[in-house]
mmCIF file of C-alpha atoms in Angstrom:
data_model
loop_
_atom_site.group_PDB
_atom_site.id
_atom_site.type_symbol
_atom_site.label_atom_id
_atom_site.label_comp_id
_atom_site.label_asym_id
_atom_site.label_seq_id
_atom_site.Cartn_x
_atom_site.Cartn_y
_atom_site.Cartn_z
ATOM 1 C CA MET A 1 9.733 12.988 -1.638
ATOM 2 C CA ASN A 2 13.385 13.831 -2.176
ATOM 3 C CA ASN A 3 16.541 11.999 -1.298
ATOM 4 C CA ARG A 4 15.723 11.985 2.367
ATOM 5 C CA GLN A 5 14.692 9.228 4.756
ATOM 6 C CA ARG A 6 11.837 8.075 6.897
ATOM 7 C CA THR A 7 11.751 5.141 9.205
ATOM 8 C CA ALA A 8 9.091 3.224 10.986
ATOM 9 C CA THR A 9 8.097 0.228 13.081
ATOM 10 C CA GLY A 10 5.561 -0.400 15.824
ATOM 11 C CA MET A 11 7.315 1.777 18.397
ATOM 12 C CA VAL A 12 7.385 5.282 19.777
ATOM 13 C CA ALA A 13 9.536 7.775 17.943
ATOM 14 C CA VAL A 14 12.046 10.268 19.244
ATOM 15 C CA VAL A 15 12.623 13.399 17.205
ATOM 16 C CA THR A 16 15.847 15.226 17.823
ATOM 17 C CA ALA A 17 17.036 18.453 16.292
ATOM 18 C CA THR A 18 19.152 21.468 16.929
ATOM 19 C CA SER A 19 17.670 24.174 19.108
ATOM 20 C CA LEU A 20 15.702 25.944 16.434
ATOM 21 C CA VAL A 21 13.515 28.740 17.767
ATOM 22 C CA ILE A 22 11.455 30.761 15.325
ATOM 23 C CA ALA A 23 10.276 33.671 17.438
ATOM 24 C CA ILE A 24 13.117 35.448 19.198
ATOM 25 C CA ALA A 25 11.428 38.805 19.541
ATOM 26 C CA PRO A 26 7.740 39.697 19.308
ATOM 27 C CA THR A 27 8.077 41.328 15.907
ATOM 28 C CA ALA A 28 5.268 41.411 13.369
ATOM 29 C CA SER A 29 7.155 39.181 10.902
ATOM 30 C CA ALA A 30 7.949 36.585 13.581
ATOM 31 C CA ASP A 31 4.334 36.542 14.704
ATOM 32 C CA THR A 32 3.202 36.065 11.119
ATOM 33 C CA GLN A 33 5.574 33.150 10.599
ATOM 34 C CA ASP A 34 4.554 31.546 13.891
ATOM 35 C CA GLN A 35 0.888 31.916 13.014
ATOM 36 C CA ARG A 36 1.502 30.260 9.654
ATOM 37 C CA THR A 37 3.349 27.380 11.295
ATOM 38 C CA GLN A 38 0.639 26.832 13.906
ATOM 39 C CA LYS A 39 -2.028 26.994 11.202
ATOM 40 C CA ALA A 40 -0.164 24.404 9.131
ATOM 41 C CA ALA A 41 0.120 22.060 12.133
ATOM 42 C CA ALA A 42 -3.543 22.545 13.040
ATOM 43 C CA GLY A 43 -4.621 21.764 9.486
ATOM 44 C CA VAL A 44 -2.659 18.530 9.460
ATOM 45 C CA GLU A 45 -3.753 17.431 12.944
ATOM 46 C CA ARG A 46 -7.394 18.128 12.109
ATOM 47 C CA VAL A 47 -7.090 15.418 9.443
ATOM 48 C CA THR A 48 -4.817 12.918 11.220
ATOM 49 C CA GLY A 49 -5.979 13.357 14.807
ATOM 50 C CA THR A 50 -3.434 13.400 17.632
ATOM 51 C CA GLN A 51 -4.168 10.210 19.587
ATOM 52 C CA ASP A 52 -1.274 8.231 18.105
ATOM 53 C CA LEU A 53 1.398 10.947 18.082
ATOM 54 C CA ALA A 54 4.583 9.812 19.826
ATOM 55 C CA ALA A 55 5.933 11.953 22.657
ATOM 56 C CA SER A 56 8.647 14.314 21.493
ATOM 57 C CA SER A 57 11.821 15.296 23.320
ATOM 58 C CA ALA A 58 11.845 18.935 22.216
ATOM 59 C CA ALA A 59 9.994 22.055 23.283
ATOM 60 C CA PRO A 60 7.519 23.785 20.954
ATOM 61 C CA GLY A 61 9.312 25.641 18.170
ATOM 62 C CA VAL A 62 12.136 23.086 17.955
ATOM 63 C CA ALA A 63 12.359 19.994 15.768
ATOM 64 C CA ALA A 64 12.273 16.883 17.962
ATOM 65 C CA GLN A 65 12.888 13.161 18.463
ATOM 66 C CA SER A 66 10.639 10.332 19.763
ATOM 67 C CA VAL A 67 11.290 6.834 21.143
ATOM 68 C CA THR A 68 8.740 4.024 21.502
ATOM 69 C CA GLU A 69 9.091 0.910 23.630
ATOM 70 C CA THR A 70 7.663 -2.372 22.368
ATOM 71 C CA LYS A 71 8.065 -5.967 23.453
ATOM 72 C CA SER A 72 10.668 -6.320 20.697
ATOM 73 C CA GLY A 73 12.698 -3.348 21.867
ATOM 74 C CA THR A 74 13.004 0.372 21.280
ATOM 75 C CA VAL A 75 12.262 2.118 17.986
ATOM 76 C CA THR A 76 13.505 5.647 17.395
ATOM 77 C CA VAL A 77 12.074 8.043 14.824
ATOM 78 C CA GLN A 78 14.096 11.144 14.029
ATOM 79 C CA ALA A 79 12.730 14.055 12.026
ATOM 80 C CA PRO A 80 15.299 16.171 10.145
ATOM 81 C CA ASP A 81 16.233 19.655 11.342
ATOM 82 C CA ASP A 82 15.853 20.837 7.775
ATOM 83 C CA ALA A 83 13.422 19.857 4.986
ATOM 84 C CA THR A 84 16.376 18.771 2.845
ATOM 85 C CA GLY A 85 17.116 15.970 5.338
ATOM 86 C CA ASN A 86 15.607 12.530 5.860
ATOM 87 C CA VAL A 87 13.068 11.079 8.252
ATOM 88 C CA LYS A 88 14.895 8.162 9.858
ATOM 89 C CA THR A 89 13.546 5.212 11.840
ATOM 90 C CA THR A 90 15.864 2.847 13.698
ATOM 91 C CA ALA A 91 14.715 -0.645 14.729
ATOM 92 C CA PRO A 92 15.752 -2.533 17.903
ATOM 93 C CA ASP A 93 18.395 -4.435 15.907
ATOM 94 C CA GLY A 94 20.044 -1.171 14.816
ATOM 95 C CA THR A 95 18.881 -1.288 11.197
ATOM 96 C CA ALA A 96 17.440 1.955 9.867
ATOM 97 C CA PHE A 97 14.908 2.899 7.207
ATOM 98 C CA GLY A 98 14.679 6.425 5.849
ATOM 99 C CA LEU A 99 12.406 8.559 3.714
ATOM 100 C CA GLY A 100 13.344 11.843 2.098
ATOM 101 C CA LEU A 101 11.007 14.824 1.904
ATOM 102 C CA PRO A 102 10.110 15.667 -1.724
ATOM 103 C CA GLN A 103 11.307 18.548 -3.865
ATOM 104 C CA THR A 104 12.220 20.649 -0.871
ATOM 105 C CA LYS A 105 13.803 24.001 -0.220
ATOM 106 C CA SER A 106 16.057 24.451 2.799
ATOM 107 C CA VAL A 107 13.425 25.149 5.462
ATOM 108 C CA LYS A 108 13.896 24.514 9.182
ATOM 109 C CA GLY A 109 11.502 22.147 10.938
ATOM 110 C CA VAL A 110 9.412 23.533 13.787
ATOM 111 C CA LYS A 111 7.490 21.562 16.397
ATOM 112 C CA ALA A 112 3.935 22.898 16.608
ATOM 113 C CA GLY A 113 0.442 21.845 17.613
ATOM 114 C CA SER A 114 0.418 18.570 19.554
ATOM 115 C CA GLY A 115 3.841 17.468 18.312
ATOM 116 C CA THR A 116 3.759 17.791 14.516
ATOM 117 C CA ILE A 117 7.073 18.900 12.965
ATOM 118 C CA VAL A 118 6.237 21.447 10.258
ATOM 119 C CA TYR A 119 8.360 22.600 7.311
ATOM 120 C CA PRO A 120 6.322 25.568 6.020
ATOM 121 C CA ASN A 121 6.584 26.570 2.352
ATOM 122 C CA ALA A 122 9.218 23.895 1.752
ATOM 123 C CA ALA A 123 8.135 23.612 -1.905
ATOM 124 C CA ASP A 124 5.952 25.610 -4.291
ATOM 125 C CA SER A 125 2.498 26.062 -2.693
ATOM 126 C CA THR A 126 3.361 23.140 -0.408
ATOM 127 C CA ASP A 127 4.015 22.534 3.295
ATOM 128 C CA PHE A 128 5.577 19.334 4.623
ATOM 129 C CA ALA A 129 5.173 17.823 8.073
ATOM 130 C CA VAL A 130 6.416 14.797 10.038
ATOM 131 C CA GLN A 131 4.504 13.016 12.806
ATOM 132 C CA PRO A 132 6.316 10.253 14.737
ATOM 133 C CA THR A 133 3.635 7.732 15.720
ATOM 134 C CA THR A 134 3.291 5.365 18.661
ATOM 135 C CA ASP A 135 3.279 2.305 16.387
ATOM 136 C CA GLY A 136 6.986 2.792 15.806
ATOM 137 C CA GLY A 137 6.469 4.599 12.543
ATOM 138 C CA ALA A 138 6.088 8.039 11.069
ATOM 139 C CA ARG A 139 3.680 9.962 8.893
ATOM 140 C CA THR A 140 5.257 12.238 6.326
ATOM 141 C CA LEU A 141 2.536 14.647 5.329
ATOM 142 C CA VAL A 142 2.206 16.850 2.290
ATOM 143 C CA THR A 143 -0.177 19.828 2.288
ATOM 144 C CA LEU A 144 -1.059 21.125 -1.170
ATOM 145 C CA LYS A 145 -2.126 24.676 -0.431
ATOM 146 C CA ASP A 146 -3.652 25.570 -3.790
ATOM 147 C CA LYS A 147 -4.051 24.363 -7.375
ATOM 148 C CA ASN A 148 -0.475 25.398 -8.212
ATOM 149 C CA ALA A 149 1.016 22.775 -5.888
ATOM 150 C CA PRO A 150 2.661 19.793 -7.645
ATOM 151 C CA THR A 151 0.397 16.729 -7.598
ATOM 152 C CA GLU A 152 3.270 14.249 -7.857
ATOM 153 C CA GLN A 153 5.445 13.908 -4.766
ATOM 154 C CA ARG A 154 8.686 11.892 -4.800
ATOM 155 C CA PHE A 155 10.104 10.340 -1.619
ATOM 156 C CA ASP A 156 13.585 8.862 -1.857
ATOM 157 C CA LEU A 157 13.922 5.641 0.150
ATOM 158 C CA GLN A 158 16.955 4.833 2.270
ATOM 159 C CA MET A 159 16.943 1.093 2.930
ATOM 160 C CA PRO A 160 19.445 -1.154 4.697
ATOM 161 C CA THR A 161 21.368 -3.880 2.881
ATOM 162 C CA GLY A 162 19.171 -6.825 1.950
ATOM 163 C CA ALA A 163 15.879 -4.897 2.176
ATOM 164 C CA HIS A 164 13.332 -4.670 -0.624
ATOM 165 C CA LEU A 165 9.749 -3.544 -1.132
ATOM 166 C CA ALA A 166 6.854 -5.646 -2.368
ATOM 167 C CA ALA A 167 3.424 -4.303 -3.297
ATOM 168 C CA ASN A 168 0.652 -5.585 -1.013
ATOM 169 C CA ASP A 169 -3.095 -5.938 -1.519
ATOM 170 C CA SER A 170 -3.916 -2.700 0.335
ATOM 171 C CA GLY A 171 -2.212 -0.396 -2.169
ATOM 172 C CA GLY A 172 0.906 0.046 -0.035
ATOM 173 C CA TYR A 173 4.163 -1.885 0.250
ATOM 174 C CA ASP A 174 5.619 -4.443 2.626
ATOM 175 C CA ILE A 175 9.302 -4.067 3.481
ATOM 176 C CA PHE A 176 11.265 -7.317 3.633
ATOM 177 C CA GLN A 177 14.845 -7.894 4.717
ATOM 178 C CA ASP A 178 17.013 -10.944 4.058
ATOM 179 C CA SER A 179 18.829 -12.214 7.137
ATOM 180 C CA GLY A 180 21.720 -13.537 5.047
ATOM 181 C CA LYS A 181 21.292 -16.860 6.844
ATOM 182 C CA GLY A 182 18.424 -18.459 4.973
ATOM 183 C CA SER A 183 15.359 -16.470 6.035
ATOM 184 C CA THR A 184 13.507 -13.314 5.030
ATOM 185 C CA ALA A 185 11.631 -11.170 7.559
ATOM 186 C CA LEU A 186 8.800 -8.722 7.090
ATOM 187 C CA LYS A 187 10.383 -5.704 8.815
ATOM 188 C CA GLY A 188 7.967 -2.902 8.051
ATOM 189 C CA THR A 189 5.108 -1.547 5.975
ATOM 190 C CA ILE A 190 4.327 1.535 3.929
ATOM 191 C CA SER A 191 0.587 1.934 4.437
ATOM 192 C CA ALA A 192 -1.801 2.547 1.557
ATOM 193 C CA PRO A 193 -1.777 6.229 0.533
ATOM 194 C CA TRP A 194 -4.589 8.612 1.395
ATOM 195 C CA ALA A 195 -5.472 12.255 0.730
ATOM 196 C CA LYS A 196 -8.226 14.544 2.056
ATOM 197 C CA ASP A 197 -9.367 17.929 0.831
ATOM 198 C CA ALA A 198 -10.435 20.900 2.959
ATOM 199 C CA ASN A 199 -13.978 19.520 3.231
ATOM 200 C CA GLY A 200 -12.792 16.132 4.451
ATOM 201 C CA LYS A 201 -13.516 14.541 1.080
ATOM 202 C CA ASP A 202 -11.253 11.728 -0.117
ATOM 203 C CA VAL A 203 -8.971 12.657 -3.011
ATOM 204 C CA ALA A 204 -7.841 9.852 -5.307
ATOM 205 C CA THR A 205 -4.178 8.993 -4.749
ATOM 206 C CA SER A 206 -1.795 6.151 -5.543
ATOM 207 C CA TYR A 207 1.816 4.990 -5.259
ATOM 208 C CA LYS A 208 4.346 3.661 -7.690
ATOM 209 C CA LEU A 209 8.010 2.764 -7.333
ATOM 210 C CA GLU A 210 10.666 4.234 -9.593
ATOM 211 C CA GLY A 211 13.936 2.628 -8.589
ATOM 212 C CA GLY A 212 14.618 3.726 -5.026
ATOM 213 C CA THR A 213 11.920 6.417 -5.056
ATOM 214 C CA LEU A 214 8.351 6.144 -3.802
ATOM 215 C CA VAL A 215 6.148 8.338 -5.986
ATOM 216 C CA GLN A 216 2.735 9.469 -4.742
ATOM 217 C CA ARG A 217 0.250 10.888 -7.238
ATOM 218 C CA ILE A 218 -2.611 13.028 -5.894
ATOM 219 C CA ASP A 219 -5.440 13.491 -8.399
ATOM 220 C CA THR A 220 -6.881 16.930 -7.678
ATOM 221 C CA ASN A 221 -9.419 18.474 -10.064
ATOM 222 C CA SER A 222 -11.670 21.502 -10.516
ATOM 223 C CA THR A 223 -13.946 20.439 -7.628
ATOM 224 C CA THR A 224 -11.126 19.840 -5.118
ATOM 225 C CA ALA A 225 -11.243 22.137 -2.088
ATOM 226 C CA PHE A 226 -7.755 23.240 -1.015
ATOM 227 C CA PRO A 227 -5.718 22.713 1.058
ATOM 228 C CA VAL A 228 -5.310 18.970 0.445
ATOM 229 C CA VAL A 229 -3.424 16.827 2.993
ATOM 230 C CA ALA A 230 -1.817 13.556 1.818
ATOM 231 C CA ASP A 231 0.269 11.039 3.712
ATOM 232 C CA PRO A 232 2.775 8.253 3.247
ATOM 233 C CA HIS A 233 2.900 6.399 6.612
ATOM 234 C CA TYR A 234 5.420 3.678 7.324
ATOM 235 C CA THR A 235 6.672 1.474 10.138
ATOM 236 C CA TRP A 236 10.029 -0.258 10.513
ATOM 237 C CA GLY A 237 11.283 -2.987 12.866
ATOM 238 C CA ILE A 238 10.525 -6.587 13.795
ATOM 239 C CA ILE A 239 7.440 -5.719 15.819
ATOM 240 C CA SER A 240 4.558 -7.765 14.461
ATOM 241 C CA GLY A 241 7.006 -8.938 11.828
ATOM 242 C CA THR A 242 7.024 -12.294 10.083
ATOM 243 C CA VAL A 243 9.899 -14.500 8.970
ATOM 244 C CA TYR A 244 9.273 -16.187 5.613
ATOM 245 C CA PHE A 245 11.018 -19.291 4.228
ATOM 246 C CA ASN A 246 11.003 -20.300 0.572
ATOM 247 C CA LYS A 247 10.243 -23.809 -0.677
ATOM 248 C CA SER A 248 13.858 -24.990 -0.527
ATOM 249 C CA GLU A 249 14.307 -23.689 3.022
ATOM 250 C CA THR A 250 10.948 -25.168 4.080
ATOM 251 C CA ARG A 251 11.992 -28.568 2.709
ATOM 252 C CA LYS A 252 15.336 -28.476 4.549
ATOM 253 C CA ILE A 253 13.619 -27.567 7.836
ATOM 254 C CA ALA A 254 11.052 -30.345 7.312
ATOM 255 C CA LEU A 255 13.865 -32.872 6.970
ATOM 256 C CA GLY A 256 15.259 -31.884 10.363
ATOM 257 C CA GLY A 257 18.870 -32.482 11.341
ATOM 258 C CA GLY A 258 21.786 -30.090 11.565
ATOM 259 C CA LEU A 259 20.864 -28.039 8.487
ATOM 260 C CA ALA A 260 17.373 -27.407 9.847
ATOM 261 C CA ALA A 261 18.854 -26.382 13.207
ATOM 262 C CA THR A 262 21.220 -23.949 11.449
ATOM 263 C CA ILE A 263 18.365 -22.293 9.545
ATOM 264 C CA ILE A 264 16.169 -22.112 12.642
ATOM 265 C CA ALA A 265 19.066 -20.563 14.594
ATOM 266 C CA SER A 266 19.065 -17.681 12.088
ATOM 267 C CA ILE A 267 15.554 -16.585 13.125
ATOM 268 C CA PRO A 268 15.688 -13.252 15.016
ATOM 269 C CA ALA A 269 15.057 -13.169 18.759
ATOM 270 C CA GLY A 270 11.383 -12.628 19.491
ATOM 271 C CA PHE A 271 10.137 -15.132 16.919
ATOM 272 C CA THR A 272 10.891 -18.302 18.854
ATOM 273 C CA THR A 273 10.266 -17.185 22.434
ATOM 274 C CA ALA A 274 6.473 -17.621 22.391
ATOM 275 C CA ALA A 275 5.052 -20.703 24.121
ATOM 276 C CA GLY A 276 5.187 -23.767 21.891
ATOM 277 C CA ILE A 277 7.736 -22.358 19.456
ATOM 278 C CA THR A 278 10.242 -25.176 19.578
ATOM 279 C CA VAL A 279 12.405 -26.767 16.911
ATOM 280 C CA ALA A 280 9.950 -29.674 16.859
ATOM 281 C CA ALA A 281 6.959 -27.354 16.360
ATOM 282 C CA ILE A 282 8.719 -25.508 13.539
ATOM 283 C CA THR A 283 9.761 -28.773 11.859
ATOM 284 C CA THR A 284 6.206 -30.140 12.118
ATOM 285 C CA MET A 285 4.712 -27.026 10.512
ATOM 286 C CA ALA A 286 7.361 -27.130 7.760
ATOM 287 C CA ASN A 287 6.215 -30.657 6.934
ATOM 288 C CA ILE A 288 2.567 -29.564 6.885
ATOM 289 C CA ALA A 289 3.335 -26.576 4.665
ATOM 290 C CA GLN A 290 5.347 -28.770 2.303
ATOM 291 C CA SER A 291 2.503 -31.283 2.017
ATOM 292 C CA HIS A 292 0.181 -28.408 1.033
ATOM 293 C CA LYS A 293 2.722 -27.164 -1.529
ATOM 294 C CA LYS A 294 3.145 -24.036 0.561
ATOM 295 C CA CYS A 295 5.956 -22.511 2.609
ATOM 296 C CA LEU A 296 6.757 -22.002 6.281
ATOM 297 C CA LYS A 297 6.308 -18.663 8.038
ATOM 298 C CA ILE A 298 6.806 -17.666 11.683
ATOM 299 C CA LYS A 299 5.143 -14.561 13.092
ATOM 300 C CA SER A 300 6.829 -12.615 15.872
ATOM 301 C CA TYR A 301 5.338 -13.773 19.186
ATOM 302 C CA GLY A 302 3.064 -16.151 17.286
ATOM 303 C CA LYS A 303 2.985 -19.759 16.184
ATOM 304 C CA PRO A 304 4.441 -21.205 12.958
ATOM 305 C CA GLY A 305 2.129 -21.186 9.962
ATOM 306 C CA GLU A 306 2.124 -21.554 6.189
ATOM 307 C CA TYR A 307 1.703 -19.170 3.272
ATOM 308 C CA SER A 308 1.401 -19.305 -0.504
ATOM 309 C CA GLY A 309 3.215 -17.433 -3.243
ATOM 310 C CA LYS A 310 0.630 -14.655 -3.025
ATOM 311 C CA GLN A 311 2.345 -13.466 0.150
ATOM 312 C CA GLY A 312 5.930 -12.476 0.776
ATOM 313 C CA ASP A 313 6.347 -11.008 -2.732
ATOM 314 C CA GLY A 314 6.215 -14.473 -4.274
ATOM 315 C CA TYR A 315 9.004 -15.611 -1.991
ATOM 316 C CA CYS A 316 7.336 -19.052 -1.743
ATOM 317 C CA ARG A 317 8.949 -20.434 -4.874
#
């Protein structure tokens, strides 16, 4: 993907855009373009399904915006008007995560099908599409139309201050953000990559990070049936998030007192409102975690727990 943004979290997305209408008159060229756009959307939705698409605020033929309500607040996903823009997701706390579409030409986005925003022919032999999803995230889809399409797609990441990615066991990445007050929260996830060919067969694909760019490789070969649809999907926000504390912070909380209270006060709203999440409960779990040579974690709307250095990008150190 290019220097554009995507954002995600477990919430509905709103896609806003300028009033972009493709077909103004029933000319042959307009009909052809509309047919191509609808075909591109149908091809993507045949692979992804439509059950989790977030409601869009725009009419068909216009790029749109979606908003999802969760118990942590409202998440907004905004698809760009143009393929040279960024997909942007804004969390309830106002922080935003973005993903840029890769190697794109200046192509207007069009809402088609059941709500997919399509950017037809935005790169050589390639269509791009954006689907805001009801989990507060977005799918950014690449359709390789034939063997001439590039098999490496580069998505530029736009992350807020204090955020960083850590590879997880699924083949994707977890997105962490430092609070600046002694805690680190899991704010989002980039799901493991996938790709399907025209026969529904899985195509080998993988991610790697190059600086601030997420690179997806799609391993097509002589037996691959085109078109191939591939997808980076991400979420952004504190929904189902987790706050992690390192060993030093866990020790200070276990000791109690004013320093522990200061650290606990830094935990975002939504993590301490569940029944039983009191300062005493957090301090008790910090002591347990410390005795096990582990670290304290608190899941949003869940109880305190412990984790090892295998989680949280080795933050338990």
